[in-house]
Amino acid sequence: TDGLPVQDYQTDLVVDGLVEFLAEVKLKRYLPAFLRWCEEMGAVSVSEIYEHRMDIASFAQLKPLEEIRLQNAVLPHGYAVAKTDATSSTVFEEGRDDSSLLPEG
């Protein structure tokens, strides 16, 4: 795979939900780059991609506005981020963080 342009990259790797996620943020043309990153990093889920989306933005050489769309993307329903930190939070379909779902008191 070394030396092969990212857009020409071919793989048998399948990441469920990736095509839909990229279509939602208008980045479907970057599918080969995202799949190459997944294969090189060992990522197998949309959750892992979402968690490391800014690393992938650099890897795929996204344009500035494309990078912003990816950064502001909402994780698709049914997926959860494995950890939270200052730069990311668990997001649900409506785009809310989990604190709004906690019982009061």
PDB file of N, CA and C in Angstrom:
ATOM      1  N   THR A   1       0.801  -1.212   0.000  1.00  0.00           N
ATOM      2  CA  THR A   1       0.000   0.000   0.000  1.00  0.00           C
ATOM      3  C   THR A   1       0.838   1.267   0.000  1.00  0.00           C
ATOM      4  N   ASP A   2       2.110   1.188   0.400  1.00  0.00           N
ATOM      5  CA  ASP A   2       2.956   2.379   0.421  1.00  0.00           C
ATOM      6  C   ASP A   2       3.153   2.898  -0.990  1.00  0.00           C
ATOM      7  N   GLY A   3       3.098   4.211  -1.150  1.00  0.00           N
ATOM      8  CA  GLY A   3       3.286   4.824  -2.437  1.00  0.00           C
ATOM      9  C   GLY A   3       2.017   4.920  -3.267  1.00  0.00           C
ATOM     10  N   LEU A   4       0.967   4.211  -2.884  1.00  0.00           N
ATOM     11  CA  LEU A   4      -0.295   4.257  -3.606  1.00  0.00           C
ATOM     12  C   LEU A   4      -1.078   5.482  -3.164  1.00  0.00           C
ATOM     13  N   PRO A   5      -1.541   6.309  -4.116  1.00  0.00           N
ATOM     14  CA  PRO A   5      -2.336   7.475  -3.715  1.00  0.00           C
ATOM     15  C   PRO A   5      -3.542   7.048  -2.887  1.00  0.00           C
ATOM     16  N   VAL A   6      -3.839   7.822  -1.857  1.00  0.00           N
ATOM     17  CA  VAL A   6      -4.925   7.471  -0.948  1.00  0.00           C
ATOM     18  C   VAL A   6      -6.234   7.270  -1.705  1.00  0.00           C
ATOM     19  N   GLN A   7      -6.533   8.100  -2.701  1.00  0.00           N
ATOM     20  CA  GLN A   7      -7.806   7.988  -3.400  1.00  0.00           C
ATOM     21  C   GLN A   7      -7.908   6.690  -4.199  1.00  0.00           C
ATOM     22  N   ASP A   8      -6.776   6.050  -4.510  1.00  0.00           N
ATOM     23  CA  ASP A   8      -6.766   4.795  -5.248  1.00  0.00           C
ATOM     24  C   ASP A   8      -6.633   3.581  -4.338  1.00  0.00           C
ATOM     25  N   TYR A   9      -6.646   3.800  -3.053  1.00  0.00           N
ATOM     26  CA  TYR A   9      -6.446   2.728  -2.082  1.00  0.00           C
ATOM     27  C   TYR A   9      -7.599   1.743  -2.122  1.00  0.00           C
ATOM     28  N   GLN A  10      -7.289   0.470  -2.164  1.00  0.00           N
ATOM     29  CA  GLN A  10      -8.289  -0.602  -2.177  1.00  0.00           C
ATOM     30  C   GLN A  10      -8.085  -1.478  -0.939  1.00  0.00           C
ATOM     31  N   THR A  11      -9.190  -1.874  -0.318  1.00  0.00           N
ATOM     32  CA  THR A  11      -9.114  -2.740   0.857  1.00  0.00           C
ATOM     33  C   THR A  11     -10.392  -3.541   0.975  1.00  0.00           C
ATOM     34  N   ASP A  12     -10.315  -4.652   1.680  1.00  0.00           N
ATOM     35  CA  ASP A  12     -11.500  -5.464   1.965  1.00  0.00           C
ATOM     36  C   ASP A  12     -12.111  -5.078   3.305  1.00  0.00           C
ATOM     37  N   LEU A  13     -11.482  -4.141   4.004  1.00  0.00           N
ATOM     38  CA  LEU A  13     -11.968  -3.714   5.314  1.00  0.00           C
ATOM     39  C   LEU A  13     -13.354  -3.088   5.182  1.00  0.00           C
ATOM     40  N   VAL A  14     -14.261  -3.494   6.061  1.00  0.00           N
ATOM     41  CA  VAL A  14     -15.601  -2.924   6.104  1.00  0.00           C
ATOM     42  C   VAL A  14     -15.825  -2.372   7.508  1.00  0.00           C
ATOM     43  N   VAL A  15     -16.224  -1.123   7.592  1.00  0.00           N
ATOM     44  CA  VAL A  15     -16.546  -0.501   8.868  1.00  0.00           C
ATOM     45  C   VAL A  15     -18.025  -0.128   8.804  1.00  0.00           C
ATOM     46  N   ASP A  16     -18.850  -0.889   9.524  1.00  0.00           N
ATOM     47  CA  ASP A  16     -20.293  -0.661   9.503  1.00  0.00           C
ATOM     48  C   ASP A  16     -20.628   0.780   9.859  1.00  0.00           C
ATOM     49  N   GLY A  17     -21.437   1.406   9.029  1.00  0.00           N
ATOM     50  CA  GLY A  17     -21.901   2.759   9.290  1.00  0.00           C
ATOM     51  C   GLY A  17     -21.000   3.858   8.770  1.00  0.00           C
ATOM     52  N   LEU A  18     -19.802   3.516   8.284  1.00  0.00           N
ATOM     53  CA  LEU A  18     -18.859   4.556   7.847  1.00  0.00           C
ATOM     54  C   LEU A  18     -19.365   5.306   6.622  1.00  0.00           C
ATOM     55  N   VAL A  19     -19.869   4.595   5.632  1.00  0.00           N
ATOM     56  CA  VAL A  19     -20.348   5.256   4.415  1.00  0.00           C
ATOM     57  C   VAL A  19     -21.472   6.233   4.759  1.00  0.00           C
ATOM     58  N   GLU A  20     -22.392   5.814   5.606  1.00  0.00           N
ATOM     59  CA  GLU A  20     -23.504   6.672   6.007  1.00  0.00           C
ATOM     60  C   GLU A  20     -23.010   7.880   6.801  1.00  0.00           C
ATOM     61  N   PHE A  21     -22.055   7.658   7.694  1.00  0.00           N
ATOM     62  CA  PHE A  21     -21.494   8.752   8.486  1.00  0.00           C
ATOM     63  C   PHE A  21     -20.831   9.784   7.580  1.00  0.00           C
ATOM     64  N   LEU A  22     -20.017   9.322   6.637  1.00  0.00           N
ATOM     65  CA  LEU A  22     -19.335  10.242   5.723  1.00  0.00           C
ATOM     66  C   LEU A  22     -20.327  10.956   4.808  1.00  0.00           C
ATOM     67  N   ALA A  23     -21.365  10.262   4.385  1.00  0.00           N
ATOM     68  CA  ALA A  23     -22.390  10.897   3.550  1.00  0.00           C
ATOM     69  C   ALA A  23     -23.093  12.001   4.328  1.00  0.00           C
ATOM     70  N   GLU A  24     -23.353  11.770   5.602  1.00  0.00           N
ATOM     71  CA  GLU A  24     -24.045  12.756   6.442  1.00  0.00           C
ATOM     72  C   GLU A  24     -23.255  14.058   6.554  1.00  0.00           C
ATOM     73  N   VAL A  25     -21.934  13.964   6.599  1.00  0.00           N
ATOM     74  CA  VAL A  25     -21.095  15.164   6.725  1.00  0.00           C
ATOM     75  C   VAL A  25     -20.482  15.577   5.377  1.00  0.00           C
ATOM     76  N   LYS A  26     -21.030  15.021   4.300  1.00  0.00           N
ATOM     77  CA  LYS A  26     -20.622  15.386   2.928  1.00  0.00           C
ATOM     78  C   LYS A  26     -19.139  15.138   2.667  1.00  0.00           C
ATOM     79  N   LEU A  27     -18.642  13.998   3.170  1.00  0.00           N
ATOM     80  CA  LEU A  27     -17.231  13.651   2.985  1.00  0.00           C
ATOM     81  C   LEU A  27     -17.056  12.263   2.368  1.00  0.00           C
ATOM     82  N   LYS A  28     -18.077  11.771   1.701  1.00  0.00           N
ATOM     83  CA  LYS A  28     -18.049  10.411   1.169  1.00  0.00           C
ATOM     84  C   LYS A  28     -16.884  10.176   0.203  1.00  0.00           C
ATOM     85  N   ARG A  29     -16.461  11.234  -0.484  1.00  0.00           N
ATOM     86  CA  ARG A  29     -15.354  11.058  -1.433  1.00  0.00           C
ATOM     87  C   ARG A  29     -14.041  10.697  -0.739  1.00  0.00           C
ATOM     88  N   TYR A  30     -13.991  10.879   0.583  1.00  0.00           N
ATOM     89  CA  TYR A  30     -12.798  10.544   1.355  1.00  0.00           C
ATOM     90  C   TYR A  30     -12.829   9.118   1.917  1.00  0.00           C
ATOM     91  N   LEU A  31     -13.803   8.319   1.505  1.00  0.00           N
ATOM     92  CA  LEU A  31     -13.908   6.948   2.015  1.00  0.00           C
ATOM     93  C   LEU A  31     -12.598   6.166   1.892  1.00  0.00           C
ATOM     94  N   PRO A  32     -11.914   6.177   0.737  1.00  0.00           N
ATOM     95  CA  PRO A  32     -10.645   5.427   0.663  1.00  0.00           C
ATOM     96  C   PRO A  32      -9.621   5.881   1.704  1.00  0.00           C
ATOM     97  N   ALA A  33      -9.535   7.176   1.958  1.00  0.00           N
ATOM     98  CA  ALA A  33      -8.578   7.679   2.956  1.00  0.00           C
ATOM     99  C   ALA A  33      -8.968   7.226   4.358  1.00  0.00           C
ATOM    100  N   PHE A  34     -10.263   7.280   4.658  1.00  0.00           N
ATOM    101  CA  PHE A  34     -10.727   6.843   5.979  1.00  0.00           C
ATOM    102  C   PHE A  34     -10.464   5.351   6.171  1.00  0.00           C
ATOM    103  N   LEU A  35     -10.715   4.554   5.140  1.00  0.00           N
ATOM    104  CA  LEU A  35     -10.467   3.113   5.242  1.00  0.00           C
ATOM    105  C   LEU A  35      -8.978   2.812   5.383  1.00  0.00           C
ATOM    106  N   ARG A  36      -8.150   3.558   4.681  1.00  0.00           N
ATOM    107  CA  ARG A  36      -6.698   3.343   4.811  1.00  0.00           C
ATOM    108  C   ARG A  36      -6.257   3.667   6.239  1.00  0.00           C
ATOM    109  N   TRP A  37      -6.759   4.779   6.799  1.00  0.00           N
ATOM    110  CA  TRP A  37      -6.421   5.140   8.176  1.00  0.00           C
ATOM    111  C   TRP A  37      -6.875   4.035   9.121  1.00  0.00           C
ATOM    112  N   CYS A  38      -8.090   3.534   8.931  1.00  0.00           N
ATOM    113  CA  CYS A  38      -8.610   2.460   9.785  1.00  0.00           C
ATOM    114  C   CYS A  38      -7.700   1.232   9.736  1.00  0.00           C
ATOM    115  N   GLU A  39      -7.303   0.862   8.550  1.00  0.00           N
ATOM    116  CA  GLU A  39      -6.455  -0.315   8.405  1.00  0.00           C
ATOM    117  C   GLU A  39      -5.091  -0.102   9.065  1.00  0.00           C
ATOM    118  N   GLU A  40      -4.510   1.070   8.878  1.00  0.00           N
ATOM    119  CA  GLU A  40      -3.198   1.358   9.459  1.00  0.00           C
ATOM    120  C   GLU A  40      -3.249   1.475  10.981  1.00  0.00           C
ATOM    121  N   MET A  41      -4.348   1.991  11.514  1.00  0.00           N
ATOM    122  CA  MET A  41      -4.466   2.209  12.959  1.00  0.00           C
ATOM    123  C   MET A  41      -5.182   1.073  13.688  1.00  0.00           C
ATOM    124  N   GLY A  42      -5.829   0.189  12.944  1.00  0.00           N
ATOM    125  CA  GLY A  42      -6.540  -0.922  13.563  1.00  0.00           C
ATOM    126  C   GLY A  42      -7.955  -0.571  14.001  1.00  0.00           C
ATOM    127  N   ALA A  43      -8.486   0.532  13.506  1.00  0.00           N
ATOM    128  CA  ALA A  43      -9.847   0.937  13.866  1.00  0.00           C
ATOM    129  C   ALA A  43     -10.858   0.065  13.129  1.00  0.00           C
ATOM    130  N   VAL A  44     -11.940  -0.311  13.819  1.00  0.00           N
ATOM    131  CA  VAL A  44     -12.944  -1.180  13.210  1.00  0.00           C
ATOM    132  C   VAL A  44     -14.369  -0.676  13.416  1.00  0.00           C
ATOM    133  N   SER A  45     -14.527   0.514  13.992  1.00  0.00           N
ATOM    134  CA  SER A  45     -15.874   1.002  14.259  1.00  0.00           C
ATOM    135  C   SER A  45     -15.980   2.499  14.012  1.00  0.00           C
ATOM    136  N   VAL A  46     -17.203   2.938  13.753  1.00  0.00           N
ATOM    137  CA  VAL A  46     -17.466   4.365  13.581  1.00  0.00           C
ATOM    138  C   VAL A  46     -17.132   5.106  14.868  1.00  0.00           C
ATOM    139  N   SER A  47     -17.347   4.479  16.012  1.00  0.00           N
ATOM    140  CA  SER A  47     -17.026   5.109  17.294  1.00  0.00           C
ATOM    141  C   SER A  47     -15.544   5.444  17.389  1.00  0.00           C
ATOM    142  N   GLU A  48     -14.688   4.517  16.961  1.00  0.00           N
ATOM    143  CA  GLU A  48     -13.247   4.775  16.985  1.00  0.00           C
ATOM    144  C   GLU A  48     -12.871   5.878  16.000  1.00  0.00           C
ATOM    145  N   ILE A  49     -13.499   5.876  14.856  1.00  0.00           N
ATOM    146  CA  ILE A  49     -13.246   6.923  13.867  1.00  0.00           C
ATOM    147  C   ILE A  49     -13.676   8.273  14.432  1.00  0.00           C
ATOM    148  N   TYR A  50     -14.848   8.320  15.021  1.00  0.00           N
ATOM    149  CA  TYR A  50     -15.360   9.566  15.592  1.00  0.00           C
ATOM    150  C   TYR A  50     -14.430  10.092  16.683  1.00  0.00           C
ATOM    151  N   GLU A  51     -13.970   9.197  17.524  1.00  0.00           N
ATOM    152  CA  GLU A  51     -13.091   9.571  18.627  1.00  0.00           C
ATOM    153  C   GLU A  51     -11.780  10.175  18.139  1.00  0.00           C
ATOM    154  N   HIS A  52     -11.312   9.740  16.993  1.00  0.00           N
ATOM    155  CA  HIS A  52     -10.028  10.193  16.443  1.00  0.00           C
ATOM    156  C   HIS A  52     -10.225  10.991  15.163  1.00  0.00           C
ATOM    157  N   ARG A  53     -11.370  11.634  15.030  1.00  0.00           N
ATOM    158  CA  ARG A  53     -11.724  12.296  13.772  1.00  0.00           C
ATOM    159  C   ARG A  53     -10.759  13.390  13.354  1.00  0.00           C
ATOM    160  N   MET A  54     -10.137  14.084  14.286  1.00  0.00           N
ATOM    161  CA  MET A  54      -9.225  15.155  13.889  1.00  0.00           C
ATOM    162  C   MET A  54      -7.886  14.585  13.398  1.00  0.00           C
ATOM    163  N   ASP A  55      -7.481  13.427  13.917  1.00  0.00           N
ATOM    164  CA  ASP A  55      -6.295  12.750  13.375  1.00  0.00           C
ATOM    165  C   ASP A  55      -6.553  12.333  11.935  1.00  0.00           C
ATOM    166  N   ILE A  56      -7.752  11.816  11.682  1.00  0.00           N
ATOM    167  CA  ILE A  56      -8.110  11.385  10.331  1.00  0.00           C
ATOM    168  C   ILE A  56      -8.202  12.588   9.401  1.00  0.00           C
ATOM    169  N   ALA A  57      -8.689  13.713   9.900  1.00  0.00           N
ATOM    170  CA  ALA A  57      -8.782  14.921   9.079  1.00  0.00           C
ATOM    171  C   ALA A  57      -7.409  15.305   8.534  1.00  0.00           C
ATOM    172  N   SER A  58      -6.391  15.215   9.376  1.00  0.00           N
ATOM    173  CA  SER A  58      -5.023  15.506   8.925  1.00  0.00           C
ATOM    174  C   SER A  58      -4.540  14.455   7.943  1.00  0.00           C
ATOM    175  N   PHE A  59      -4.791  13.191   8.269  1.00  0.00           N
ATOM    176  CA  PHE A  59      -4.366  12.084   7.418  1.00  0.00           C
ATOM    177  C   PHE A  59      -4.979  12.190   6.025  1.00  0.00           C
ATOM    178  N   ALA A  60      -6.268  12.509   5.968  1.00  0.00           N
ATOM    179  CA  ALA A  60      -6.994  12.578   4.695  1.00  0.00           C
ATOM    180  C   ALA A  60      -6.796  13.916   3.980  1.00  0.00           C
ATOM    181  N   GLN A  61      -6.109  14.847   4.641  1.00  0.00           N
ATOM    182  CA  GLN A  61      -5.848  16.176   4.088  1.00  0.00           C
ATOM    183  C   GLN A  61      -7.149  16.884   3.701  1.00  0.00           C
ATOM    184  N   LEU A  62      -8.081  16.908   4.663  1.00  0.00           N
ATOM    185  CA  LEU A  62      -9.348  17.595   4.434  1.00  0.00           C
ATOM    186  C   LEU A  62      -9.115  19.094   4.284  1.00  0.00           C
ATOM    187  N   LYS A  63      -9.961  19.735   3.508  1.00  0.00           N
ATOM    188  CA  LYS A  63      -9.944  21.187   3.374  1.00  0.00           C
ATOM    189  C   LYS A  63     -10.478  21.793   4.667  1.00  0.00           C
ATOM    190  N   PRO A  64     -10.168  23.061   4.946  1.00  0.00           N
ATOM    191  CA  PRO A  64     -10.571  23.659   6.226  1.00  0.00           C
ATOM    192  C   PRO A  64     -12.062  23.528   6.556  1.00  0.00           C
ATOM    193  N   LEU A  65     -12.949  23.784   5.622  1.00  0.00           N
ATOM    194  CA  LEU A  65     -14.382  23.680   5.920  1.00  0.00           C
ATOM    195  C   LEU A  65     -14.826  22.228   6.067  1.00  0.00           C
ATOM    196  N   GLU A  66     -14.182  21.326   5.348  1.00  0.00           N
ATOM    197  CA  GLU A  66     -14.475  19.896   5.512  1.00  0.00           C
ATOM    198  C   GLU A  66     -14.062  19.441   6.909  1.00  0.00           C
ATOM    199  N   GLU A  67     -12.918  19.926   7.356  1.00  0.00           N
ATOM    200  CA  GLU A  67     -12.440  19.594   8.697  1.00  0.00           C
ATOM    201  C   GLU A  67     -13.422  20.084   9.758  1.00  0.00           C
ATOM    202  N   ILE A  68     -13.970  21.268   9.569  1.00  0.00           N
ATOM    203  CA  ILE A  68     -14.949  21.812  10.523  1.00  0.00           C
ATOM    204  C   ILE A  68     -16.208  20.947  10.531  1.00  0.00           C
ATOM    205  N   ARG A  69     -16.673  20.526   9.350  1.00  0.00           N
ATOM    206  CA  ARG A  69     -17.856  19.657   9.299  1.00  0.00           C
ATOM    207  C   ARG A  69     -17.600  18.362  10.048  1.00  0.00           C
ATOM    208  N   LEU A  70     -16.424  17.790   9.877  1.00  0.00           N
ATOM    209  CA  LEU A  70     -16.091  16.549  10.580  1.00  0.00           C
ATOM    210  C   LEU A  70     -15.990  16.794  12.080  1.00  0.00           C
ATOM    211  N   GLN A  71     -15.365  17.882  12.466  1.00  0.00           N
ATOM    212  CA  GLN A  71     -15.211  18.205  13.883  1.00  0.00           C
ATOM    213  C   GLN A  71     -16.572  18.387  14.555  1.00  0.00           C
ATOM    214  N   ASN A  72     -17.527  18.983  13.852  1.00  0.00           N
ATOM    215  CA  ASN A  72     -18.842  19.255  14.414  1.00  0.00           C
ATOM    216  C   ASN A  72     -19.838  18.122  14.204  1.00  0.00           C
ATOM    217  N   ALA A  73     -19.405  17.046  13.610  1.00  0.00           N
ATOM    218  CA  ALA A  73     -20.303  15.924  13.320  1.00  0.00           C
ATOM    219  C   ALA A  73     -20.867  15.329  14.603  1.00  0.00           C
ATOM    220  N   VAL A  74     -22.075  14.822  14.479  1.00  0.00           N
ATOM    221  CA  VAL A  74     -22.721  14.120  15.588  1.00  0.00           C
ATOM    222  C   VAL A  74     -22.581  12.627  15.322  1.00  0.00           C
ATOM    223  N   LEU A  75     -22.173  11.897  16.319  1.00  0.00           N
ATOM    224  CA  LEU A  75     -22.026  10.455  16.203  1.00  0.00           C
ATOM    225  C   LEU A  75     -23.380   9.835  15.892  1.00  0.00           C
ATOM    226  N   PRO A  76     -23.456   8.949  14.897  1.00  0.00           N
ATOM    227  CA  PRO A  76     -24.739   8.336  14.544  1.00  0.00           C
ATOM    228  C   PRO A  76     -25.375   7.597  15.721  1.00  0.00           C
ATOM    229  N   HIS A  77     -26.699   7.560  15.714  1.00  0.00           N
ATOM    230  CA  HIS A  77     -27.454   6.850  16.756  1.00  0.00           C
ATOM    231  C   HIS A  77     -26.994   5.392  16.831  1.00  0.00           C
ATOM    232  N   GLY A  78     -26.863   4.884  18.031  1.00  0.00           N
ATOM    233  CA  GLY A  78     -26.465   3.503  18.222  1.00  0.00           C
ATOM    234  C   GLY A  78     -24.977   3.317  18.448  1.00  0.00           C
ATOM    235  N   TYR A  79     -24.210   4.379  18.359  1.00  0.00           N
ATOM    236  CA  TYR A  79     -22.768   4.311  18.589  1.00  0.00           C
ATOM    237  C   TYR A  79     -22.428   5.146  19.802  1.00  0.00           C
ATOM    238  N   ALA A  80     -21.420   4.739  20.532  1.00  0.00           N
ATOM    239  CA  ALA A  80     -21.001   5.478  21.715  1.00  0.00           C
ATOM    240  C   ALA A  80     -19.489   5.645  21.692  1.00  0.00           C
ATOM    241  N   VAL A  81     -19.036   6.769  22.199  1.00  0.00           N
ATOM    242  CA  VAL A  81     -17.609   7.023  22.319  1.00  0.00           C
ATOM    243  C   VAL A  81     -17.113   6.279  23.546  1.00  0.00           C
ATOM    244  N   ALA A  82     -15.961   5.633  23.428  1.00  0.00           N
ATOM    245  CA  ALA A  82     -15.438   4.801  24.496  1.00  0.00           C
ATOM    246  C   ALA A  82     -15.012   5.594  25.720  1.00  0.00           C
ATOM    247  N   LYS A  83     -14.547   6.827  25.520  1.00  0.00           N
ATOM    248  CA  LYS A  83     -14.100   7.636  26.645  1.00  0.00           C
ATOM    249  C   LYS A  83     -14.471   9.082  26.384  1.00  0.00           C
ATOM    250  N   THR A  84     -14.459   9.866  27.424  1.00  0.00           N
ATOM    251  CA  THR A  84     -14.713  11.287  27.257  1.00  0.00           C
ATOM    252  C   THR A  84     -13.536  12.059  27.804  1.00  0.00           C
ATOM    253  N   ASP A  85     -13.303  13.229  27.242  1.00  0.00           N
ATOM    254  CA  ASP A  85     -12.264  14.119  27.745  1.00  0.00           C
ATOM    255  C   ASP A  85     -12.682  15.548  27.421  1.00  0.00           C
ATOM    256  N   ALA A  86     -11.788  16.489  27.542  1.00  0.00           N
ATOM    257  CA  ALA A  86     -12.133  17.897  27.356  1.00  0.00           C
ATOM    258  C   ALA A  86     -12.519  18.225  25.911  1.00  0.00           C
ATOM    259  N   THR A  87     -12.087  17.407  24.956  1.00  0.00           N
ATOM    260  CA  THR A  87     -12.356  17.732  23.560  1.00  0.00           C
ATOM    261  C   THR A  87     -13.471  16.912  22.932  1.00  0.00           C
ATOM    262  N   SER A  88     -13.985  15.919  23.651  1.00  0.00           N
ATOM    263  CA  SER A  88     -15.069  15.118  23.085  1.00  0.00           C
ATOM    264  C   SER A  88     -16.010  14.681  24.197  1.00  0.00           C
ATOM    265  N   SER A  89     -17.238  14.378  23.821  1.00  0.00           N
ATOM    266  CA  SER A  89     -18.205  13.887  24.789  1.00  0.00           C
ATOM    267  C   SER A  89     -19.090  12.861  24.122  1.00  0.00           C
ATOM    268  N   THR A  90     -19.710  12.031  24.920  1.00  0.00           N
ATOM    269  CA  THR A  90     -20.630  11.061  24.379  1.00  0.00           C
ATOM    270  C   THR A  90     -21.837  11.806  23.830  1.00  0.00           C
ATOM    271  N   VAL A  91     -22.211  11.492  22.613  1.00  0.00           N
ATOM    272  CA  VAL A  91     -23.269  12.216  21.936  1.00  0.00           C
ATOM    273  C   VAL A  91     -24.349  11.236  21.507  1.00  0.00           C
ATOM    274  N   PHE A  92     -25.602  11.644  21.607  1.00  0.00           N
ATOM    275  CA  PHE A  92     -26.716  10.824  21.198  1.00  0.00           C
ATOM    276  C   PHE A  92     -27.313  11.375  19.923  1.00  0.00           C
ATOM    277  N   GLU A  93     -28.288  10.703  19.389  1.00  0.00           N
ATOM    278  CA  GLU A  93     -28.881  11.054  18.103  1.00  0.00           C
ATOM    279  C   GLU A  93     -29.276  12.519  18.020  1.00  0.00           C
ATOM    280  N   GLU A  94     -29.831  13.058  19.098  1.00  0.00           N
ATOM    281  CA  GLU A  94     -30.262  14.447  19.096  1.00  0.00           C
ATOM    282  C   GLU A  94     -29.104  15.420  19.265  1.00  0.00           C
ATOM    283  N   GLY A  95     -27.894  14.933  19.480  1.00  0.00           N
ATOM    284  CA  GLY A  95     -26.741  15.793  19.614  1.00  0.00           C
ATOM    285  C   GLY A  95     -26.562  16.358  21.008  1.00  0.00           C
ATOM    286  N   ARG A  96     -27.223  15.771  21.995  1.00  0.00           N
ATOM    287  CA  ARG A  96     -27.069  16.241  23.378  1.00  0.00           C
ATOM    288  C   ARG A  96     -26.041  15.390  24.088  1.00  0.00           C
ATOM    289  N   ASP A  97     -25.364  15.982  25.061  1.00  0.00           N
ATOM    290  CA  ASP A  97     -24.473  15.158  25.869  1.00  0.00           C
ATOM    291  C   ASP A  97     -25.328  14.429  26.904  1.00  0.00           C
ATOM    292  N   ASP A  98     -24.781  13.397  27.531  1.00  0.00           N
ATOM    293  CA  ASP A  98     -25.551  12.520  28.406  1.00  0.00           C
ATOM    294  C   ASP A  98     -26.023  13.199  29.698  1.00  0.00           C
ATOM    295  N   SER A  99     -25.520  14.362  30.056  1.00  0.00           N
ATOM    296  CA  SER A  99     -25.915  14.990  31.307  1.00  0.00           C
ATOM    297  C   SER A  99     -27.388  15.376  31.312  1.00  0.00           C
ATOM    298  N   SER A 100     -27.974  15.631  30.158  1.00  0.00           N
ATOM    299  CA  SER A 100     -29.386  16.001  30.107  1.00  0.00           C
ATOM    300  C   SER A 100     -30.296  14.806  30.363  1.00  0.00           C
ATOM    301  N   LEU A 101     -29.752  13.590  30.363  1.00  0.00           N
ATOM    302  CA  LEU A 101     -30.555  12.393  30.552  1.00  0.00           C
ATOM    303  C   LEU A 101     -30.468  11.826  31.962  1.00  0.00           C
ATOM    304  N   LEU A 102     -29.682  12.470  32.827  1.00  0.00           N
ATOM    305  CA  LEU A 102     -29.526  11.983  34.186  1.00  0.00           C
ATOM    306  C   LEU A 102     -30.744  12.348  35.022  1.00  0.00           C
ATOM    307  N   PRO A 103     -31.139  11.468  35.956  1.00  0.00           N
ATOM    308  CA  PRO A 103     -32.273  11.809  36.826  1.00  0.00           C
ATOM    309  C   PRO A 103     -31.912  12.978  37.748  1.00  0.00           C
ATOM    310  N   GLU A 104     -32.893  13.781  38.050  1.00  0.00           N
ATOM    311  CA  GLU A 104     -32.657  14.924  38.926  1.00  0.00           C
ATOM    312  C   GLU A 104     -32.524  14.451  40.368  1.00  0.00           C
ATOM    313  N   GLY A 105     -31.748  15.236  41.137  1.00  0.00           N
ATOM    314  CA  GLY A 105     -31.670  14.955  42.554  1.00  0.00           C
ATOM    315  C   GLY A 105     -30.475  14.281  42.888  1.00  0.00           C
TER     316      GLY A 105
END
